Amino acid sequence: MVAFLAMIPCAWLTLLGWPKVQMGIESLQTFLRTAGSLGVWVYTFLERILIPTGLHHFVYGPFMFGPAAVEGGIQVYWANHLLEFSQTTTPLKTLFPEGGFGLFGNSKMFGTPGIALALYYTAAPENRKKIAGLLIPAVLTAVLVGVTEPLEFTFLFISPMLFAVHAVLAATMATVMYMCGVVGNMGEA
C-alpha cells in the first residue's frame, strides 16, 4: 500500500518531466539523421557504449524498427527495396543514405571474434581449453544472431577502458565504411 501511494507523485513527476526527455531524444535523432558521417559515428558509438546500461535500445530501436530514419525502420525499408537496389547502378549511398545506421552490426561480425581471440590468447595456457568452451558459443551467438552481450559483458568486466576503445573502433569502422559508400543492414540477424 505504501509503494502504491509513493508511486502517485512519481507518476506525476514522470508525466511532467517526460516531454522534456522526449524532446531531447527527438533532437538527438534529428542530429544523427542530418549529420552525415558524424551522425553515423555518434550513433554507432552510443549504440555500443550504452550496451551495459541497456539504453542502447533507445538509440537503435527507433532507427531499426521505427520512424527515426525512414518510415517503418531501416530493416523493413532495406528488405522491401533490395530488389530495386539490385537493379540500378546508382550508388547505394545515394539511394539509401539512412542505411549507414545499419552498419553498427559490423562490429558484431568482425569485432567480437577479435575480442574472443584476445581473451583466449591472454588466458593462461592451462585454461585456454575452458576459455574456448565459453568463447566459441558466445562468438557464434554474436555473429549469427547479433546478441553480443555475453561476450561484451565479459570483456567489459575484464577491462572497461578497452570496452570504451572497442566502442570507438566500432564507430570508426562503421563511419569509414559509410564514407566509402557502404550502406545497408549489415551484421544483423
PDB file of N, CA, C and O in Angstrom, residues 34-110:
ATOM      1  N   THR A  34      20.812  14.021 -39.689  1.00  0.00           N
ATOM      2  CA  THR A  34      21.254  15.097 -40.583  1.00  0.00           C
ATOM      3  C   THR A  34      22.763  15.339 -40.568  1.00  0.00           C
ATOM      4  O   THR A  34      23.254  16.135 -41.357  1.00  0.00           O
ATOM      5  N   ALA A  35      23.503  14.654 -39.711  1.00  0.00           N
ATOM      6  CA  ALA A  35      24.930  14.949 -39.550  1.00  0.00           C
ATOM      7  C   ALA A  35      25.841  14.130 -40.462  1.00  0.00           C
ATOM      8  O   ALA A  35      27.062  14.232 -40.339  1.00  0.00           O
ATOM      9  N   GLY A  36      25.288  13.321 -41.345  1.00  0.00           N
ATOM     10  CA  GLY A  36      26.111  12.555 -42.275  1.00  0.00           C
ATOM     11  C   GLY A  36      27.019  11.570 -41.572  1.00  0.00           C
ATOM     12  O   GLY A  36      26.592  10.810 -40.698  1.00  0.00           O
ATOM     13  N   SER A  37      28.292  11.590 -41.924  1.00  0.00           N
ATOM     14  CA  SER A  37      29.265  10.646 -41.355  1.00  0.00           C
ATOM     15  C   SER A  37      29.411  10.813 -39.843  1.00  0.00           C
ATOM     16  O   SER A  37      29.551   9.817 -39.121  1.00  0.00           O
ATOM     17  N   LEU A  38      29.382  12.048 -39.368  1.00  0.00           N
ATOM     18  CA  LEU A  38      29.459  12.274 -37.924  1.00  0.00           C
ATOM     19  C   LEU A  38      28.256  11.640 -37.224  1.00  0.00           C
ATOM     20  O   LEU A  38      28.396  11.049 -36.151  1.00  0.00           O
ATOM     21  N   GLY A  39      27.093  11.725 -37.832  1.00  0.00           N
ATOM     22  CA  GLY A  39      25.896  11.105 -37.268  1.00  0.00           C
ATOM     23  C   GLY A  39      26.031   9.596 -37.171  1.00  0.00           C
ATOM     24  O   GLY A  39      25.632   8.989 -36.173  1.00  0.00           O
ATOM     25  N   VAL A  40      26.606   8.975 -38.205  1.00  0.00           N
ATOM     26  CA  VAL A  40      26.827   7.529 -38.180  1.00  0.00           C
ATOM     27  C   VAL A  40      27.802   7.176 -37.066  1.00  0.00           C
ATOM     28  O   VAL A  40      27.607   6.202 -36.330  1.00  0.00           O
ATOM     29  N   TRP A  41      28.858   7.992 -36.898  1.00  0.00           N
ATOM     30  CA  TRP A  41      29.843   7.713 -35.851  1.00  0.00           C
ATOM     31  C   TRP A  41      29.212   7.811 -34.466  1.00  0.00           C
ATOM     32  O   TRP A  41      29.360   6.909 -33.644  1.00  0.00           O
ATOM     33  N   VAL A  42      28.502   8.902 -34.211  1.00  0.00           N
ATOM     34  CA  VAL A  42      27.890   9.101 -32.887  1.00  0.00           C
ATOM     35  C   VAL A  42      26.847   8.018 -32.619  1.00  0.00           C
ATOM     36  O   VAL A  42      26.791   7.453 -31.521  1.00  0.00           O
ATOM     37  N   TYR A  43      26.046   7.708 -33.623  1.00  0.00           N
ATOM     38  CA  TYR A  43      25.022   6.663 -33.486  1.00  0.00           C
ATOM     39  C   TYR A  43      25.654   5.326 -33.101  1.00  0.00           C
ATOM     40  O   TYR A  43      25.234   4.670 -32.140  1.00  0.00           O
ATOM     41  N   THR A  44      26.676   4.911 -33.843  1.00  0.00           N
ATOM     42  CA  THR A  44      27.318   3.620 -33.582  1.00  0.00           C
ATOM     43  C   THR A  44      28.027   3.629 -32.230  1.00  0.00           C
ATOM     44  O   THR A  44      27.962   2.653 -31.479  1.00  0.00           O
ATOM     45  N   PHE A  45      28.688   4.732 -31.903  1.00  0.00           N
ATOM     46  CA  PHE A  45      29.362   4.830 -30.610  1.00  0.00           C
ATOM     47  C   PHE A  45      28.350   4.703 -29.471  1.00  0.00           C
ATOM     48  O   PHE A  45      28.570   3.942 -28.528  1.00  0.00           O
ATOM     49  N   LEU A  46      27.260   5.436 -29.549  1.00  0.00           N
ATOM     50  CA  LEU A  46      26.243   5.367 -28.497  1.00  0.00           C
ATOM     51  C   LEU A  46      25.628   3.974 -28.409  1.00  0.00           C
ATOM     52  O   LEU A  46      25.392   3.458 -27.309  1.00  0.00           O
ATOM     53  N   GLU A  47      25.393   3.355 -29.557  1.00  0.00           N
ATOM     54  CA  GLU A  47      24.802   2.018 -29.559  1.00  0.00           C
ATOM     55  C   GLU A  47      25.713   1.028 -28.847  1.00  0.00           C
ATOM     56  O   GLU A  47      25.255   0.170 -28.101  1.00  0.00           O
ATOM     57  N   ARG A  48      27.011   1.134 -29.051  1.00  0.00           N
ATOM     58  CA  ARG A  48      27.968   0.203 -28.424  1.00  0.00           C
ATOM     59  C   ARG A  48      28.223   0.552 -26.952  1.00  0.00           C
ATOM     60  O   ARG A  48      28.212  -0.318 -26.106  1.00  0.00           O
ATOM     61  N   ILE A  49      28.465   1.812 -26.659  1.00  0.00           N
ATOM     62  CA  ILE A  49      28.880   2.197 -25.302  1.00  0.00           C
ATOM     63  C   ILE A  49      27.735   2.073 -24.301  1.00  0.00           C
ATOM     64  O   ILE A  49      27.970   1.886 -23.108  1.00  0.00           O
ATOM     65  N   LEU A  50      26.491   2.146 -24.770  1.00  0.00           N
ATOM     66  CA  LEU A  50      25.345   2.072 -23.872  1.00  0.00           C
ATOM     67  C   LEU A  50      24.869   0.647 -23.610  1.00  0.00           C
ATOM     68  O   LEU A  50      23.927   0.447 -22.830  1.00  0.00           O
ATOM     69  N   ILE A  51      25.495  -0.348 -24.209  1.00  0.00           N
ATOM     70  CA  ILE A  51      25.070  -1.734 -24.003  1.00  0.00           C
ATOM     71  C   ILE A  51      25.027  -2.115 -22.526  1.00  0.00           C
ATOM     72  O   ILE A  51      24.057  -2.727 -22.085  1.00  0.00           O
ATOM     73  N   PRO A  52      26.028  -1.774 -21.710  1.00  0.00           N
ATOM     74  CA  PRO A  52      25.964  -2.193 -20.296  1.00  0.00           C
ATOM     75  C   PRO A  52      24.757  -1.648 -19.536  1.00  0.00           C
ATOM     76  O   PRO A  52      24.301  -2.262 -18.580  1.00  0.00           O
ATOM     77  N   THR A  53      24.227  -0.532 -19.964  1.00  0.00           N
ATOM     78  CA  THR A  53      23.088   0.065 -19.271  1.00  0.00           C
ATOM     79  C   THR A  53      21.747  -0.387 -19.846  1.00  0.00           C
ATOM     80  O   THR A  53      20.712  -0.151 -19.237  1.00  0.00           O
ATOM     81  N   GLY A  54      21.756  -0.976 -21.024  1.00  0.00           N
ATOM     82  CA  GLY A  54      20.522  -1.345 -21.702  1.00  0.00           C
ATOM     83  C   GLY A  54      19.901  -0.191 -22.476  1.00  0.00           C
ATOM     84  O   GLY A  54      18.909  -0.363 -23.181  1.00  0.00           O
ATOM     85  N   LEU A  55      20.492   0.983 -22.368  1.00  0.00           N
ATOM     86  CA  LEU A  55      19.938   2.159 -23.044  1.00  0.00           C
ATOM     87  C   LEU A  55      20.225   2.175 -24.546  1.00  0.00           C
ATOM     88  O   LEU A  55      19.713   3.038 -25.259  1.00  0.00           O
ATOM     89  N   HIS A  56      21.018   1.231 -25.035  1.00  0.00           N
ATOM     90  CA  HIS A  56      21.285   1.171 -26.475  1.00  0.00           C
ATOM     91  C   HIS A  56      19.996   0.925 -27.261  1.00  0.00           C
ATOM     92  O   HIS A  56      19.912   1.283 -28.433  1.00  0.00           O
ATOM     93  N   HIS A  57      18.984   0.363 -26.624  1.00  0.00           N
ATOM     94  CA  HIS A  57      17.700   0.154 -27.297  1.00  0.00           C
ATOM     95  C   HIS A  57      17.044   1.488 -27.666  1.00  0.00           C
ATOM     96  O   HIS A  57      16.363   1.579 -28.689  1.00  0.00           O
ATOM     97  N   PHE A  58      17.263   2.516 -26.854  1.00  0.00           N
ATOM     98  CA  PHE A  58      16.712   3.835 -27.165  1.00  0.00           C
ATOM     99  C   PHE A  58      17.411   4.457 -28.370  1.00  0.00           C
ATOM    100  O   PHE A  58      16.847   5.311 -29.040  1.00  0.00           O
ATOM    101  N   VAL A  59      18.638   4.044 -28.627  1.00  0.00           N
ATOM    102  CA  VAL A  59      19.383   4.597 -29.753  1.00  0.00           C
ATOM    103  C   VAL A  59      19.022   3.869 -31.044  1.00  0.00           C
ATOM    104  O   VAL A  59      18.637   4.493 -32.025  1.00  0.00           O
ATOM    105  N   TYR A  60      19.150   2.540 -31.054  1.00  0.00           N
ATOM    106  CA  TYR A  60      18.967   1.845 -32.322  1.00  0.00           C
ATOM    107  C   TYR A  60      17.522   1.475 -32.635  1.00  0.00           C
ATOM    108  O   TYR A  60      17.151   1.387 -33.802  1.00  0.00           O
ATOM    109  N   GLY A  61      16.690   1.279 -31.617  1.00  0.00           N
ATOM    110  CA  GLY A  61      15.309   0.879 -31.857  1.00  0.00           C
ATOM    111  C   GLY A  61      14.544   1.793 -32.807  1.00  0.00           C
ATOM    112  O   GLY A  61      13.962   1.318 -33.790  1.00  0.00           O
ATOM    113  N   PRO A  62      14.535   3.091 -32.556  1.00  0.00           N
ATOM    114  CA  PRO A  62      13.793   3.984 -33.458  1.00  0.00           C
ATOM    115  C   PRO A  62      14.349   4.028 -34.883  1.00  0.00           C
ATOM    116  O   PRO A  62      13.621   4.318 -35.821  1.00  0.00           O
ATOM    117  N   PHE A  63      15.629   3.727 -35.053  1.00  0.00           N
ATOM    118  CA  PHE A  63      16.210   3.723 -36.394  1.00  0.00           C
ATOM    119  C   PHE A  63      15.956   2.386 -37.099  1.00  0.00           C
ATOM    120  O   PHE A  63      15.605   2.363 -38.274  1.00  0.00           O
ATOM    121  N   MET A  64      16.134   1.289 -36.376  1.00  0.00           N
ATOM    122  CA  MET A  64      15.984  -0.028 -36.984  1.00  0.00           C
ATOM    123  C   MET A  64      14.522  -0.397 -37.216  1.00  0.00           C
ATOM    124  O   MET A  64      14.185  -0.998 -38.227  1.00  0.00           O
ATOM    125  N   PHE A  65      13.649  -0.068 -36.268  1.00  0.00           N
ATOM    126  CA  PHE A  65      12.275  -0.541 -36.324  1.00  0.00           C
ATOM    127  C   PHE A  65      11.240   0.567 -36.365  1.00  0.00           C
ATOM    128  O   PHE A  65      10.067   0.288 -36.573  1.00  0.00           O
ATOM    129  N   GLY A  66      11.647   1.787 -36.130  1.00  0.00           N
ATOM    130  CA  GLY A  66      10.687   2.881 -36.052  1.00  0.00           C
ATOM    131  C   GLY A  66      10.930   3.942 -37.103  1.00  0.00           C
ATOM    132  O   GLY A  66      11.719   3.761 -38.017  1.00  0.00           O
ATOM    133  N   PRO A  67      10.300   5.044 -36.938  1.00  0.00           N
ATOM    134  CA  PRO A  67      10.320   6.060 -37.984  1.00  0.00           C
ATOM    135  C   PRO A  67      11.441   7.093 -37.892  1.00  0.00           C
ATOM    136  O   PRO A  67      11.374   8.111 -38.564  1.00  0.00           O
ATOM    137  N   ALA A  68      12.491   6.856 -37.084  1.00  0.00           N
ATOM    138  CA  ALA A  68      13.508   7.900 -36.901  1.00  0.00           C
ATOM    139  C   ALA A  68      14.247   8.225 -38.196  1.00  0.00           C
ATOM    140  O   ALA A  68      14.536   9.387 -38.471  1.00  0.00           O
ATOM    141  N   ALA A  69      14.575   7.230 -39.005  1.00  0.00           N
ATOM    142  CA  ALA A  69      15.316   7.474 -40.252  1.00  0.00           C
ATOM    143  C   ALA A  69      14.392   7.376 -41.455  1.00  0.00           C
ATOM    144  O   ALA A  69      14.379   8.257 -42.311  1.00  0.00           O
ATOM    145  N   VAL A  70      13.646   6.287 -41.553  1.00  0.00           N
ATOM    146  CA  VAL A  70      12.658   6.085 -42.617  1.00  0.00           C
ATOM    147  C   VAL A  70      11.424   5.454 -41.989  1.00  0.00           C
ATOM    148  O   VAL A  70      11.514   4.768 -40.978  1.00  0.00           O
ATOM    149  N   GLU A  71      10.285   5.674 -42.594  1.00  0.00           N
ATOM    150  CA  GLU A  71       9.041   5.118 -42.063  1.00  0.00           C
ATOM    151  C   GLU A  71       9.118   3.594 -42.062  1.00  0.00           C
ATOM    152  O   GLU A  71       9.502   2.985 -43.049  1.00  0.00           O
ATOM    153  N   GLY A  72       8.790   3.004 -40.935  1.00  0.00           N
ATOM    154  CA  GLY A  72       8.833   1.550 -40.805  1.00  0.00           C
ATOM    155  C   GLY A  72      10.180   1.009 -40.353  1.00  0.00           C
ATOM    156  O   GLY A  72      10.309  -0.157 -40.041  1.00  0.00           O
ATOM    157  N   GLY A  73      11.201   1.845 -40.354  1.00  0.00           N
ATOM    158  CA  GLY A  73      12.518   1.426 -39.900  1.00  0.00           C
ATOM    159  C   GLY A  73      13.433   0.975 -41.032  1.00  0.00           C
ATOM    160  O   GLY A  73      12.989   0.626 -42.119  1.00  0.00           O
ATOM    161  N   ILE A  74      14.716   0.981 -40.742  1.00  0.00           N
ATOM    162  CA  ILE A  74      15.736   0.645 -41.732  1.00  0.00           C
ATOM    163  C   ILE A  74      15.639  -0.809 -42.171  1.00  0.00           C
ATOM    164  O   ILE A  74      15.791  -1.109 -43.350  1.00  0.00           O
ATOM    165  N   GLN A  75      15.380  -1.726 -41.247  1.00  0.00           N
ATOM    166  CA  GLN A  75      15.329  -3.141 -41.612  1.00  0.00           C
ATOM    167  C   GLN A  75      14.237  -3.420 -42.631  1.00  0.00           C
ATOM    168  O   GLN A  75      14.475  -4.088 -43.630  1.00  0.00           O
ATOM    169  N   VAL A  76      13.049  -2.919 -42.378  1.00  0.00           N
ATOM    170  CA  VAL A  76      11.935  -3.150 -43.297  1.00  0.00           C
ATOM    171  C   VAL A  76      12.191  -2.442 -44.628  1.00  0.00           C
ATOM    172  O   VAL A  76      11.964  -3.012 -45.700  1.00  0.00           O
ATOM    173  N   TYR A  77      12.674  -1.215 -44.568  1.00  0.00           N
ATOM    174  CA  TYR A  77      12.945  -0.461 -45.793  1.00  0.00           C
ATOM    175  C   TYR A  77      13.975  -1.187 -46.650  1.00  0.00           C
ATOM    176  O   TYR A  77      13.819  -1.304 -47.863  1.00  0.00           O
ATOM    177  N   TRP A  78      15.047  -1.667 -46.015  1.00  0.00           N
ATOM    178  CA  TRP A  78      16.104  -2.384 -46.736  1.00  0.00           C
ATOM    179  C   TRP A  78      15.532  -3.628 -47.413  1.00  0.00           C
ATOM    180  O   TRP A  78      15.764  -3.868 -48.594  1.00  0.00           O
ATOM    181  N   ALA A  79      14.762  -4.420 -46.679  1.00  0.00           N
ATOM    182  CA  ALA A  79      14.193  -5.653 -47.231  1.00  0.00           C
ATOM    183  C   ALA A  79      13.209  -5.359 -48.358  1.00  0.00           C
ATOM    184  O   ALA A  79      13.211  -6.052 -49.386  1.00  0.00           O
ATOM    185  N   ASN A  80      12.396  -4.326 -48.203  1.00  0.00           N
ATOM    186  CA  ASN A  80      11.394  -4.000 -49.218  1.00  0.00           C
ATOM    187  C   ASN A  80      11.988  -3.418 -50.492  1.00  0.00           C
ATOM    188  O   ASN A  80      11.367  -3.490 -51.554  1.00  0.00           O
ATOM    189  N   HIS A  81      13.165  -2.806 -50.409  1.00  0.00           N
ATOM    190  CA  HIS A  81      13.760  -2.155 -51.575  1.00  0.00           C
ATOM    191  C   HIS A  81      14.996  -2.876 -52.110  1.00  0.00           C
ATOM    192  O   HIS A  81      15.663  -2.364 -53.002  1.00  0.00           O
ATOM    193  N   LEU A  82      15.299  -4.041 -51.599  1.00  0.00           N
ATOM    194  CA  LEU A  82      16.506  -4.755 -52.008  1.00  0.00           C
ATOM    195  C   LEU A  82      16.499  -5.075 -53.500  1.00  0.00           C
ATOM    196  O   LEU A  82      17.512  -4.894 -54.180  1.00  0.00           O
ATOM    197  N   LEU A  83      15.384  -5.505 -54.034  1.00  0.00           N
ATOM    198  CA  LEU A  83      15.298  -5.791 -55.466  1.00  0.00           C
ATOM    199  C   LEU A  83      15.542  -4.522 -56.283  1.00  0.00           C
ATOM    200  O   LEU A  83      16.303  -4.535 -57.254  1.00  0.00           O
ATOM    201  N   GLU A  84      14.922  -3.431 -55.871  1.00  0.00           N
ATOM    202  CA  GLU A  84      15.113  -2.145 -56.550  1.00  0.00           C
ATOM    203  C   GLU A  84      16.581  -1.713 -56.505  1.00  0.00           C
ATOM    204  O   GLU A  84      17.141  -1.257 -57.501  1.00  0.00           O
ATOM    205  N   PHE A  85      17.218  -1.869 -55.346  1.00  0.00           N
ATOM    206  CA  PHE A  85      18.632  -1.512 -55.201  1.00  0.00           C
ATOM    207  C   PHE A  85      19.515  -2.356 -56.109  1.00  0.00           C
ATOM    208  O   PHE A  85      20.504  -1.868 -56.654  1.00  0.00           O
ATOM    209  N   SER A  86      19.150  -3.621 -56.299  1.00  0.00           N
ATOM    210  CA  SER A  86      19.989  -4.524 -57.090  1.00  0.00           C
ATOM    211  C   SER A  86      19.869  -4.282 -58.585  1.00  0.00           C
ATOM    212  O   SER A  86      20.708  -4.743 -59.353  1.00  0.00           O
ATOM    213  N   GLN A  87      18.867  -3.542 -59.016  1.00  0.00           N
ATOM    214  CA  GLN A  87      18.629  -3.345 -60.440  1.00  0.00           C
ATOM    215  C   GLN A  87      19.049  -1.972 -60.939  1.00  0.00           C
ATOM    216  O   GLN A  87      18.611  -1.550 -62.007  1.00  0.00           O
ATOM    217  N   THR A  88      19.896  -1.296 -60.207  1.00  0.00           N
ATOM    218  CA  THR A  88      20.349   0.026 -60.630  1.00  0.00           C
ATOM    219  C   THR A  88      21.854   0.151 -60.420  1.00  0.00           C
ATOM    220  O   THR A  88      22.435  -0.569 -59.624  1.00  0.00           O
ATOM    221  N   THR A  89      22.444   1.054 -61.161  1.00  0.00           N
ATOM    222  CA  THR A  89      23.880   1.316 -60.986  1.00  0.00           C
ATOM    223  C   THR A  89      24.118   2.545 -60.119  1.00  0.00           C
ATOM    224  O   THR A  89      25.265   2.911 -59.879  1.00  0.00           O
ATOM    225  N   THR A  90      23.047   3.162 -59.660  1.00  0.00           N
ATOM    226  CA  THR A  90      23.173   4.304 -58.763  1.00  0.00           C
ATOM    227  C   THR A  90      23.779   3.818 -57.444  1.00  0.00           C
ATOM    228  O   THR A  90      23.372   2.787 -56.921  1.00  0.00           O
ATOM    229  N   PRO A  91      24.745   4.544 -56.909  1.00  0.00           N
ATOM    230  CA  PRO A  91      25.354   4.103 -55.644  1.00  0.00           C
ATOM    231  C   PRO A  91      24.317   3.958 -54.529  1.00  0.00           C
ATOM    232  O   PRO A  91      23.402   4.766 -54.398  1.00  0.00           O
ATOM    233  N   LEU A  92      24.489   2.918 -53.724  1.00  0.00           N
ATOM    234  CA  LEU A  92      23.570   2.675 -52.613  1.00  0.00           C
ATOM    235  C   LEU A  92      23.520   3.851 -51.643  1.00  0.00           C
ATOM    236  O   LEU A  92      22.487   4.147 -51.079  1.00  0.00           O
ATOM    237  N   LYS A  93      24.647   4.493 -51.453  1.00  0.00           N
ATOM    238  CA  LYS A  93      24.673   5.619 -50.514  1.00  0.00           C
ATOM    239  C   LYS A  93      23.767   6.743 -51.000  1.00  0.00           C
ATOM    240  O   LYS A  93      23.200   7.481 -50.199  1.00  0.00           O
ATOM    241  N   THR A  94      23.614   6.873 -52.310  1.00  0.00           N
ATOM    242  CA  THR A  94      22.707   7.873 -52.868  1.00  0.00           C
ATOM    243  C   THR A  94      21.251   7.428 -52.723  1.00  0.00           C
ATOM    244  O   THR A  94      20.380   8.224 -52.386  1.00  0.00           O
ATOM    245  N   LEU A  95      20.997   6.136 -52.969  1.00  0.00           N
ATOM    246  CA  LEU A  95      19.633   5.610 -52.895  1.00  0.00           C
ATOM    247  C   LEU A  95      19.122   5.479 -51.458  1.00  0.00           C
ATOM    248  O   LEU A  95      17.936   5.654 -51.197  1.00  0.00           O
ATOM    249  N   PHE A  96      20.032   5.131 -50.556  1.00  0.00           N
ATOM    250  CA  PHE A  96      19.620   4.800 -49.191  1.00  0.00           C
ATOM    251  C   PHE A  96      20.657   5.285 -48.181  1.00  0.00           C
ATOM    252  O   PHE A  96      21.293   4.499 -47.491  1.00  0.00           O
ATOM    253  N   PRO A  97      20.846   6.615 -48.064  1.00  0.00           N
ATOM    254  CA  PRO A  97      21.851   7.118 -47.132  1.00  0.00           C
ATOM    255  C   PRO A  97      21.561   6.750 -45.679  1.00  0.00           C
ATOM    256  O   PRO A  97      22.481   6.627 -44.877  1.00  0.00           O
ATOM    257  N   GLU A  98      20.294   6.523 -45.358  1.00  0.00           N
ATOM    258  CA  GLU A  98      19.925   6.129 -43.996  1.00  0.00           C
ATOM    259  C   GLU A  98      20.500   4.758 -43.638  1.00  0.00           C
ATOM    260  O   GLU A  98      20.589   4.395 -42.472  1.00  0.00           O
ATOM    261  N   GLY A  99      20.887   3.994 -44.644  1.00  0.00           N
ATOM    262  CA  GLY A  99      21.453   2.676 -44.419  1.00  0.00           C
ATOM    263  C   GLY A  99      22.771   2.698 -43.670  1.00  0.00           C
ATOM    264  O   GLY A  99      23.222   1.668 -43.174  1.00  0.00           O
ATOM    265  N   GLY A 100      23.400   3.858 -43.564  1.00  0.00           N
ATOM    266  CA  GLY A 100      24.628   3.978 -42.786  1.00  0.00           C
ATOM    267  C   GLY A 100      24.406   3.631 -41.325  1.00  0.00           C
ATOM    268  O   GLY A 100      25.320   3.162 -40.644  1.00  0.00           O
ATOM    269  N   PHE A 101      23.176   3.815 -40.848  1.00  0.00           N
ATOM    270  CA  PHE A 101      22.879   3.484 -39.456  1.00  0.00           C
ATOM    271  C   PHE A 101      22.809   1.976 -39.229  1.00  0.00           C
ATOM    272  O   PHE A 101      22.861   1.512 -38.104  1.00  0.00           O
ATOM    273  N   GLY A 102      22.679   1.206 -40.300  1.00  0.00           N
ATOM    274  CA  GLY A 102      22.670  -0.247 -40.180  1.00  0.00           C
ATOM    275  C   GLY A 102      24.056  -0.848 -40.075  1.00  0.00           C
ATOM    276  O   GLY A 102      24.201  -2.049 -39.871  1.00  0.00           O
ATOM    277  N   LEU A 103      25.081  -0.020 -40.205  1.00  0.00           N
ATOM    278  CA  LEU A 103      26.448  -0.532 -40.194  1.00  0.00           C
ATOM    279  C   LEU A 103      26.965  -0.866 -38.798  1.00  0.00           C
ATOM    280  O   LEU A 103      28.032  -1.452 -38.664  1.00  0.00           O
ATOM    281  N   PHE A 104      26.220  -0.500 -37.766  1.00  0.00           N
ATOM    282  CA  PHE A 104      26.683  -0.786 -36.404  1.00  0.00           C
ATOM    283  C   PHE A 104      26.852  -2.289 -36.181  1.00  0.00           C
ATOM    284  O   PHE A 104      27.635  -2.721 -35.347  1.00  0.00           O
ATOM    285  N   GLY A 105      26.142  -3.099 -36.954  1.00  0.00           N
ATOM    286  CA  GLY A 105      26.225  -4.543 -36.792  1.00  0.00           C
ATOM    287  C   GLY A 105      27.547  -5.139 -37.245  1.00  0.00           C
ATOM    288  O   GLY A 105      27.855  -6.283 -36.918  1.00  0.00           O
ATOM    289  N   ASN A 106      28.343  -4.383 -37.983  1.00  0.00           N
ATOM    290  CA  ASN A 106      29.630  -4.915 -38.434  1.00  0.00           C
ATOM    291  C   ASN A 106      30.573  -5.199 -37.282  1.00  0.00           C
ATOM    292  O   ASN A 106      31.401  -6.103 -37.372  1.00  0.00           O
ATOM    293  N   SER A 107      30.461  -4.453 -36.203  1.00  0.00           N
ATOM    294  CA  SER A 107      31.322  -4.745 -35.054  1.00  0.00           C
ATOM    295  C   SER A 107      30.945  -6.087 -34.442  1.00  0.00           C
ATOM    296  O   SER A 107      31.774  -6.740 -33.817  1.00  0.00           O
ATOM    297  N   LYS A 108      29.703  -6.512 -34.640  1.00  0.00           N
ATOM    298  CA  LYS A 108      29.291  -7.826 -34.157  1.00  0.00           C
ATOM    299  C   LYS A 108      29.926  -8.924 -35.007  1.00  0.00           C
ATOM    300  O   LYS A 108      30.269  -9.984 -34.500  1.00  0.00           O
ATOM    301  N   MET A 109      30.068  -8.641 -36.292  1.00  0.00           N
ATOM    302  CA  MET A 109      30.645  -9.633 -37.200  1.00  0.00           C
ATOM    303  C   MET A 109      32.160  -9.699 -37.092  1.00  0.00           C
ATOM    304  O   MET A 109      32.739 -10.774 -37.171  1.00  0.00           O
ATOM    305  N   PHE A 110      32.791  -8.554 -36.950  1.00  0.00           N
ATOM    306  CA  PHE A 110      34.254  -8.505 -37.018  1.00  0.00           C
ATOM    307  C   PHE A 110      34.917  -8.203 -35.671  1.00  0.00           C
ATOM    308  O   PHE A 110      36.012  -8.676 -35.418  1.00  0.00           O
TER     309      PHE A 110
END
